[in-house]
PDB file of C-alpha atoms in Angstrom:
ATOM      1  CA  UNK A1445     107.178   5.309  -3.724  1.00 97.00           C
ATOM      2  CA  UNK A1446     109.383   7.264  -1.339  1.00 97.00           C
ATOM      3  CA  UNK A1447     108.923  10.992  -1.849  1.00 98.00           C
ATOM      4  CA  UNK A1448     111.126  13.895  -0.730  1.00 97.00           C
ATOM      5  CA  UNK A1449     110.100  15.782   2.421  1.00 97.00           C
ATOM      6  CA  UNK A1450     108.564  19.206   1.722  1.00 97.00           C
ATOM      7  CA  UNK A1451     110.107  22.077   3.685  1.00 96.00           C
ATOM      8  CA  UNK A1452     108.215  24.996   2.089  1.00 96.00           C
ATOM      9  CA  UNK A1453     106.328  26.627   4.984  1.00 94.00           C
ATOM     10  CA  UNK A1454     103.836  28.320   2.628  1.00 95.00           C
ATOM     11  CA  UNK A1455     102.807  24.931   1.225  1.00 97.00           C
ATOM     12  CA  UNK A1456     102.821  23.328   4.684  1.00 96.00           C
ATOM     13  CA  UNK A1457     100.594  26.144   5.964  1.00 96.00           C
ATOM     14  CA  UNK A1458      97.694  25.149   3.680  1.00 96.00           C
ATOM     15  CA  UNK A1459      94.699  23.300   5.073  1.00 97.00           C
ATOM     16  CA  UNK A1460      94.213  19.806   3.619  1.00 98.00           C
ATOM     17  CA  UNK A1461      91.226  18.805   1.514  1.00 98.00           C
ATOM     18  CA  UNK A1462      89.185  15.645   1.873  1.00 98.00           C
ATOM     19  CA  UNK A1463      90.815  12.465   0.545  1.00 98.00           C
ATOM     20  CA  UNK A1464      88.958   9.968  -1.633  1.00 98.00           C
ATOM     21  CA  UNK A1465      89.712   6.499  -2.945  1.00 96.00           C
ATOM     22  CA  UNK A1466      91.500   8.236  -5.857  1.00 97.00           C
ATOM     23  CA  UNK A1467      94.147   9.290  -3.305  1.00 98.00           C
ATOM     24  CA  UNK A1468      95.215   5.763  -2.322  1.00 97.00           C
ATOM     25  CA  UNK A1469      98.547   6.236  -4.131  1.00 98.00           C
ATOM     26  CA  UNK A1470      99.292   9.270  -1.936  1.00 98.00           C
ATOM     27  CA  UNK A1471      98.487   7.167   1.136  1.00 98.00           C
ATOM     28  CA  UNK A1472     100.828   4.395   0.010  1.00 98.00           C
ATOM     29  CA  UNK A1473     103.583   6.902  -0.826  1.00 98.00           C
ATOM     30  CA  UNK A1474     103.111   8.457   2.613  1.00 98.00           C
ATOM     31  CA  UNK A1475     103.483   5.045   4.243  1.00 97.00           C
ATOM     32  CA  UNK A1476     106.542   4.187   2.110  1.00 98.00           C
ATOM     33  CA  UNK A1477     108.143   7.525   3.003  1.00 98.00           C
ATOM     34  CA  UNK A1478     107.397   7.041   6.720  1.00 98.00           C
ATOM     35  CA  UNK A1479     108.967   3.572   6.712  1.00 97.00           C
ATOM     36  CA  UNK A1480     112.042   4.900   4.882  1.00 97.00           C
ATOM     37  CA  UNK A1481     112.554   7.466   7.682  1.00 96.00           C
ATOM     38  CA  UNK A1482     111.871   5.010  10.539  1.00 94.00           C
ATOM     39  CA  UNK A1483     115.084   5.860  12.385  1.00 92.00           C
ATOM     40  CA  UNK A1484     114.075   9.481  12.976  1.00 91.00           C
ATOM     41  CA  UNK A1485     110.348   9.743  12.209  1.00 94.00           C
ATOM     42  CA  UNK A1486     107.163   8.342  13.785  1.00 96.00           C
ATOM     43  CA  UNK A1487     104.525  10.109  11.714  1.00 97.00           C
ATOM     44  CA  UNK A1488     103.917  12.074   8.524  1.00 98.00           C
ATOM     45  CA  UNK A1489     101.096  14.137   7.059  1.00 98.00           C
ATOM     46  CA  UNK A1490     100.401  14.141   3.327  1.00 98.00           C
ATOM     47  CA  UNK A1491     101.446  17.783   2.888  1.00 97.00           C
ATOM     48  CA  UNK A1492     104.927  16.755   4.005  1.00 97.00           C
ATOM     49  CA  UNK A1493     105.265  14.795   0.733  1.00 98.00           C
ATOM     50  CA  UNK A1494     103.529  17.346  -1.486  1.00 98.00           C
ATOM     51  CA  UNK A1495      99.889  16.199  -1.327  1.00 98.00           C
ATOM     52  CA  UNK A1496      97.056  18.514  -0.269  1.00 97.00           C
ATOM     53  CA  UNK A1497      94.825  15.682   0.989  1.00 98.00           C
ATOM     54  CA  UNK A1498      93.783  14.802   4.570  1.00 98.00           C
ATOM     55  CA  UNK A1499      95.967  11.734   5.050  1.00 98.00           C
ATOM     56  CA  UNK A1500      98.376  10.857   7.850  1.00 98.00           C
ATOM     57  CA  UNK A1501     100.681   7.894   8.403  1.00 98.00           C
ATOM     58  CA  UNK A1502     101.780   6.980  11.917  1.00 98.00           C
ATOM     59  CA  UNK A1503     103.423   4.280  13.926  1.00 96.00           C
ATOM     60  CA  UNK A1504     101.127   2.782  16.549  1.00 94.00           C
ATOM     61  CA  UNK A1505     103.795   0.881  18.419  1.00 90.00           C
ATOM     62  CA  UNK A1506     105.610  -1.127  15.749  1.00 91.00           C
ATOM     63  CA  UNK A1507     102.679  -1.053  13.315  1.00 93.00           C
ATOM     64  CA  UNK A1508     102.664   1.608  10.599  1.00 96.00           C
ATOM     65  CA  UNK A1509      99.191   2.682   9.505  1.00 97.00           C
ATOM     66  CA  UNK A1510      97.493   5.198   7.224  1.00 98.00           C
ATOM     67  CA  UNK A1511      94.471   7.242   8.294  1.00 98.00           C
ATOM     68  CA  UNK A1512      92.380   9.010   5.645  1.00 98.00           C
ATOM     69  CA  UNK A1513      90.267  12.014   6.660  1.00 98.00           C
ATOM     70  CA  UNK A1514      91.012  11.743  10.395  1.00 98.00           C
ATOM     71  CA  UNK A1515      88.973  13.828  12.824  1.00 98.00           C
ATOM     72  CA  UNK A1516      89.478  14.051  16.582  1.00 98.00           C
ATOM     73  CA  UNK A1517      86.052  13.457  18.111  1.00 98.00           C
ATOM     74  CA  UNK A1518      87.029  13.366  21.787  1.00 98.00           C
ATOM     75  CA  UNK A1519      90.079  13.843  23.973  1.00 98.00           C
ATOM     76  CA  UNK A1520      91.235  13.426  27.535  1.00 98.00           C
ATOM     77  CA  UNK A1521      90.393  16.123  30.062  1.00 98.00           C
ATOM     78  CA  UNK A1522      94.096  16.282  30.908  1.00 97.00           C
ATOM     79  CA  UNK A1523      97.004  17.483  28.796  1.00 97.00           C
ATOM     80  CA  UNK A1524     100.736  17.953  29.131  1.00 97.00           C
ATOM     81  CA  UNK A1525     103.569  20.073  27.764  1.00 97.00           C
ATOM     82  CA  UNK A1526     105.673  18.434  25.079  1.00 96.00           C
ATOM     83  CA  UNK A1527     108.555  19.371  22.817  1.00 95.00           C
ATOM     84  CA  UNK A1528     108.395  18.053  19.268  1.00 95.00           C
ATOM     85  CA  UNK A1529     110.560  17.922  16.186  1.00 93.00           C
ATOM     86  CA  UNK A1530     109.460  17.640  12.570  1.00 93.00           C
ATOM     87  CA  UNK A1531     111.189  16.431   9.410  1.00 92.00           C
ATOM     88  CA  UNK A1532     109.873  19.504   7.569  1.00 92.00           C
ATOM     89  CA  UNK A1533     111.236  22.021  10.085  1.00 90.00           C
ATOM     90  CA  UNK A1534     114.570  22.440  11.853  1.00 86.00           C
ATOM     91  CA  UNK A1535     114.731  22.234  15.636  1.00 88.00           C
ATOM     92  CA  UNK A1536     112.214  21.355  18.301  1.00 92.00           C
ATOM     93  CA  UNK A1537     109.210  23.362  19.493  1.00 92.00           C
ATOM     94  CA  UNK A1538     107.038  23.367  22.597  1.00 94.00           C
ATOM     95  CA  UNK A1539     103.376  22.419  22.363  1.00 95.00           C
ATOM     96  CA  UNK A1540     100.537  21.111  24.509  1.00 97.00           C
ATOM     97  CA  UNK A1541      99.034  17.657  23.909  1.00 98.00           C
ATOM     98  CA  UNK A1542      96.131  15.604  25.263  1.00 98.00           C
ATOM     99  CA  UNK A1543      96.865  12.307  27.025  1.00 98.00           C
ATOM    100  CA  UNK A1544      94.526  10.451  24.645  1.00 98.00           C
ATOM    101  CA  UNK A1545      92.474  11.276  21.569  1.00 98.00           C
ATOM    102  CA  UNK A1546      89.594   9.478  19.953  1.00 98.00           C
ATOM    103  CA  UNK A1547      89.747   9.626  16.170  1.00 98.00           C
ATOM    104  CA  UNK A1548      87.261   8.813  13.431  1.00 98.00           C
ATOM    105  CA  UNK A1549      88.987   8.035  10.140  1.00 98.00           C
ATOM    106  CA  UNK A1550      88.819   5.911   7.031  1.00 98.00           C
ATOM    107  CA  UNK A1551      91.189   2.982   6.529  1.00 97.00           C
ATOM    108  CA  UNK A1552      92.984   2.005   3.302  1.00 94.00           C
ATOM    109  CA  UNK A1553      89.717   0.517   1.967  1.00 96.00           C
ATOM    110  CA  UNK A1554      87.865   3.702   2.962  1.00 97.00           C
ATOM    111  CA  UNK A1555      85.879   1.887   5.630  1.00 98.00           C
ATOM    112  CA  UNK A1556      84.953   4.110   8.575  1.00 98.00           C
ATOM    113  CA  UNK A1557      86.864   3.382  11.777  1.00 98.00           C
ATOM    114  CA  UNK A1558      87.114   4.825  15.259  1.00 98.00           C
ATOM    115  CA  UNK A1559      90.090   4.371  17.561  1.00 98.00           C
ATOM    116  CA  UNK A1560      91.362   5.791  20.830  1.00 98.00           C
ATOM    117  CA  UNK A1561      95.077   6.551  20.689  1.00 98.00           C
ATOM    118  CA  UNK A1562      96.940   6.890  23.986  1.00 97.00           C
ATOM    119  CA  UNK A1563     100.301   8.134  25.198  1.00 96.00           C
ATOM    120  CA  UNK A1564     103.018   8.790  22.650  1.00 96.00           C
ATOM    121  CA  UNK A1565     100.865   7.557  19.763  1.00 97.00           C
ATOM    122  CA  UNK A1566      98.221  10.150  20.691  1.00 98.00           C
ATOM    123  CA  UNK A1567     100.939  12.804  20.578  1.00 97.00           C
ATOM    124  CA  UNK A1568     101.987  11.655  17.095  1.00 97.00           C
ATOM    125  CA  UNK A1569      98.392  11.752  15.842  1.00 98.00           C
ATOM    126  CA  UNK A1570      97.856  15.272  17.205  1.00 98.00           C
ATOM    127  CA  UNK A1571     101.079  16.530  15.595  1.00 97.00           C
ATOM    128  CA  UNK A1572     100.185  15.102  12.180  1.00 98.00           C
ATOM    129  CA  UNK A1573      96.607  16.335  12.384  1.00 97.00           C
ATOM    130  CA  UNK A1574      97.945  19.826  13.121  1.00 97.00           C
ATOM    131  CA  UNK A1575      99.735  19.564   9.766  1.00 97.00           C
ATOM    132  CA  UNK A1576      96.401  18.852   8.069  1.00 98.00           C
ATOM    133  CA  UNK A1577      95.111  22.141   9.477  1.00 97.00           C
ATOM    134  CA  UNK A1578      98.211  24.021   8.265  1.00 96.00           C
ATOM    135  CA  UNK A1579      99.539  24.362  11.823  1.00 94.00           C
ATOM    136  CA  UNK A1580     103.304  24.035  12.037  1.00 88.00           C
ATOM    137  CA  UNK A1581     104.852  22.742  15.263  1.00 80.00           C
TER     138      UNK A1581
END
C-alpha cells in the first residue's frame, strides 16, 4: 500500500525501534511508496511513512530493496561533501558522506545479510539510516 509522506519534524526526529517479522507489512508499504515516487526519490525510511521501526527501502541501481534493522559496521576511510534533498523536508542540505559503507541487515525473510554499498547507493543508505536515528538532513 502506498502511504503518504510524513512531514512532521517531531515525529521524524524520533529514533526507530527494532523491526520484527510482524513489521513485514510496513516494509512492503515502504517499498510500494518508494516505487510510487521513483521519479524523485531513491530511498525512504519507515518513519517517513509513519512507522517507528528500523526499516529502510532503497534503490541499488535499478533494484529496489528493503533492509530491516540495518547497522553500519564499517565505512571507507575517505568521505566527501554532498548536498541532499528529502521528500519529508523542503530544500536541499549539505552533509558529509563516506565513499562506501558495510551494512548488516535482515532481508524480507529476516535472514541476516551483510553488504558493502558503494558510491551513490552508499549515500542513499547513509541518508536513510540517519532518519532511523532521528537525524534530519
